[in-house]
């Protein structure tokens, strides 16, 4: 089998893929951890059911409202840049959520976290597609997808385990070490520009 048949991969492929998987893990965990903590949040913050519902959907709302537009911005102007910005923003968003003094602040923190994921999450698969080729790309996507699915499934279990020993804020802080490690690896090992498109971005449509 020729080298072309085997496919190609970036320099330090294991570290690059680890970074991308960790970035995706931050988003996957954030999607899964909040619901288990809602009863504790309601008691501690004296939150109404409406407030708790907003907390439950805040991250998904931020992610769903931004992922297509921000993914297009990454494809046009730099996937690594969007990944770095999104991962960086996720850190103070997690801290704000973990130490939120009110349900309103917690909702805002979750929406900001979702917007951060909207920047970072779509670039992970886009970078895998751009940096790997052939069978190596297939294996990289399989690892990204399989580990991401596993982390999503473990999210409620992780939340439950944390709530047995710590307060509800811990479920939002659990992503911090993953985000920090991912950020360090991404800054060091992910190439700055990889096959970005020259197609124009519909900024007006993306905003509205």
C-alpha positions in Angstrom: 0.0 0.0 0.0 1.4 3.4 -1.0 1.7 6.3 1.4 -1.2 8.0 -0.5 -3.4 4.9 0.0 -2.6 5.0 3.8 -3.7 8.7 3.9 -2.0 11.6 5.6 -2.1 13.2 9.0 -0.7 16.4 10.6 2.5 16.6 12.6 2.0 15.2 16.2 -1.3 13.6 15.1 -2.1 12.1 18.6 -1.7 15.5 20.3 -3.7 17.3 17.7 -6.5 14.8 17.8 -6.5 14.8 21.6 -6.9 18.6 21.6 -9.9 18.3 19.2 -11.5 15.5 21.2 -11.1 17.5 24.4 -12.7 20.6 22.8 -15.6 18.5 21.7 -15.8 16.9 25.2 -16.2 20.3 26.8 -19.3 20.9 24.6 -20.7 17.3 25.1 -20.3 17.4 28.8 -21.9 20.9 29.1 -24.9 19.6 27.1 -25.3 16.7 29.6 -24.4 17.8 33.1 -27.0 20.5 34.1 -30.3 18.6 34.3 -29.1 16.3 37.2 -28.2 19.4 39.3 -31.5 21.3 38.7 -33.2 20.2 42.0 -30.1 21.4 44.0 -29.9 24.6 42.0 -33.6 25.3 42.6 -33.3 24.9 46.4 -30.0 26.9 46.7 -31.0 29.8 44.5 -34.7 29.7 45.3 -35.4 29.4 41.6 -38.8 29.1 40.0 -39.6 26.3 37.6 -39.3 28.8 34.7 -35.9 29.8 35.8 -34.8 26.2 36.1 -36.1 25.5 32.6 -34.1 28.4 31.3 -31.0 27.0 32.9 -31.7 23.6 31.4 -31.9 25.0 27.9 -29.4 27.9 28.1 -26.4 26.0 26.8 -28.3 24.4 24.0 -29.9 27.7 23.1 -26.5 29.4 22.8 -25.0 26.5 20.8 -27.9 26.0 18.4 -28.3 29.7 17.7 -24.7 30.2 16.7 -23.2 26.9 15.5 -23.9 27.3 11.8 -22.9 30.9 11.5 -19.8 30.6 13.7 -18.8 27.4 11.9 -19.0 29.3 8.6 -16.8 32.1 10.0 -14.2 29.5 11.0 -14.3 28.0 7.5 -13.7 31.4 6.1 -11.3 33.2 8.5 -9.6 30.5 10.4 -10.8 27.4 12.2 -8.0 27.4 14.7 -8.8 31.0 15.6 -12.4 30.2 16.3 -11.5 27.1 18.3 -9.1 29.1 20.4 -11.5 31.9 21.1 -14.4 29.5 21.8 -12.3 27.4 24.2 -11.0 30.4 25.9 -14.4 31.9 26.4 -15.7 28.6 27.8 -13.4 28.9 30.8 -14.8 32.1 32.4 -18.3 30.9 31.3 -17.8 27.7 33.4 -16.5 29.7 36.3 -19.5 32.1 36.2 -21.9 29.2 36.1 -20.2 27.3 38.9 -20.3 30.3 41.2 -23.5 32.0 40.0 -25.3 33.9 42.7 -28.7 33.8 41.0 -30.5 31.8 38.5 -30.4 34.8 36.1 -26.7 34.9 36.2 -26.5 31.1 35.8 -28.7 31.3 32.7 -26.5 34.0 31.1 -23.4 31.9 31.9 -24.9 28.9 30.2 -25.9 30.9 27.1 -22.3 32.3 26.9 -21.0 28.8 27.3 -23.2 27.6 24.4 -22.0 30.5 22.2 -18.4 29.5 23.1 -19.2 25.9 22.0 -20.7 27.3 18.8 -17.3 28.8 18.0 -15.2 25.8 19.0 -17.3 22.6 18.5 -17.9 22.8 14.7 -14.2 23.5 14.0 -13.2 20.2 15.6 -14.7 18.0 12.9 -13.8 20.5 10.2 -10.1 20.4 11.3 -10.1 16.6 11.3 -11.5 16.6 7.8 -8.9 19.1 6.6 -5.9 17.7 8.4 -6.3 14.0 7.8 -7.0 12.0 4.7 -7.8 8.5 3.6 -8.1 5.7 6.2 -6.3 7.9 8.8 -9.2 10.4 8.5 -11.7 7.6 9.0 -10.0 6.4 12.1 -9.7 10.0 13.5 -13.4 10.7 12.9 -14.3 7.4 14.5 -12.3 8.2 17.6 -13.7 11.8 17.7 -17.3 10.5 17.3 -17.0 7.5 19.6 -15.3 9.3 22.5 -17.7 12.2 22.1 -20.7 9.9 22.3 -19.3 8.2 25.4 -18.7 11.4 27.2 -22.2 12.6 26.5 -23.5 9.3 28.0 -21.3 9.7 31.0 -22.3 13.3 31.7 -25.3 12.6 34.0 -23.3 9.9 35.8 -20.4 12.4 36.4 -22.9 15.0 37.6 -24.5 12.5 40.0 -21.1 11.5 41.4 -20.0 15.1 41.9 -23.3 16.1 43.6 -22.8 13.3 46.2 -19.6 15.1 47.4 -19.8 18.7 46.3 -22.4 21.5 45.6 -24.2 22.0 42.3 -21.6 24.4 41.0 -19.1 21.5 40.6 -21.0 20.1 37.6 -20.2 23.2 35.6 -16.6 23.4 36.8 -15.8 19.8 35.7 -15.0 21.0 32.2 -12.4 23.5 33.3 -9.3 21.1 33.3 -10.4 19.7 29.9 -10.7 23.2 28.4 -7.3 24.3 29.8 -5.5 21.2 28.5 -7.3 21.5 25.1 -6.3 25.1 24.8 -2.6 24.5 25.5 -2.5 21.6 23.0 -4.4 23.6 20.4 -2.2 26.6 20.7 1.0 24.5 20.3 0.1 21.8 17.8 -2.9 22.8 15.6 -1.8 24.5 12.3 -3.0 28.1 12.0 -4.7 27.9 8.6 -5.9 24.7 7.0 -7.9 24.8 3.7 -10.1 27.7 4.6 -12.7 28.6 2.0 -12.8 31.9 0.1 -16.6 31.8 -0.1 -18.3 34.9 1.4 -20.1 34.6 4.7 -23.7 35.7 5.0 -23.1 37.9 8.1 -26.6 39.5 8.1 -28.3 36.2 7.8 -26.1 34.6 10.4 -26.8 37.4 12.9 -30.6 37.2 12.4 
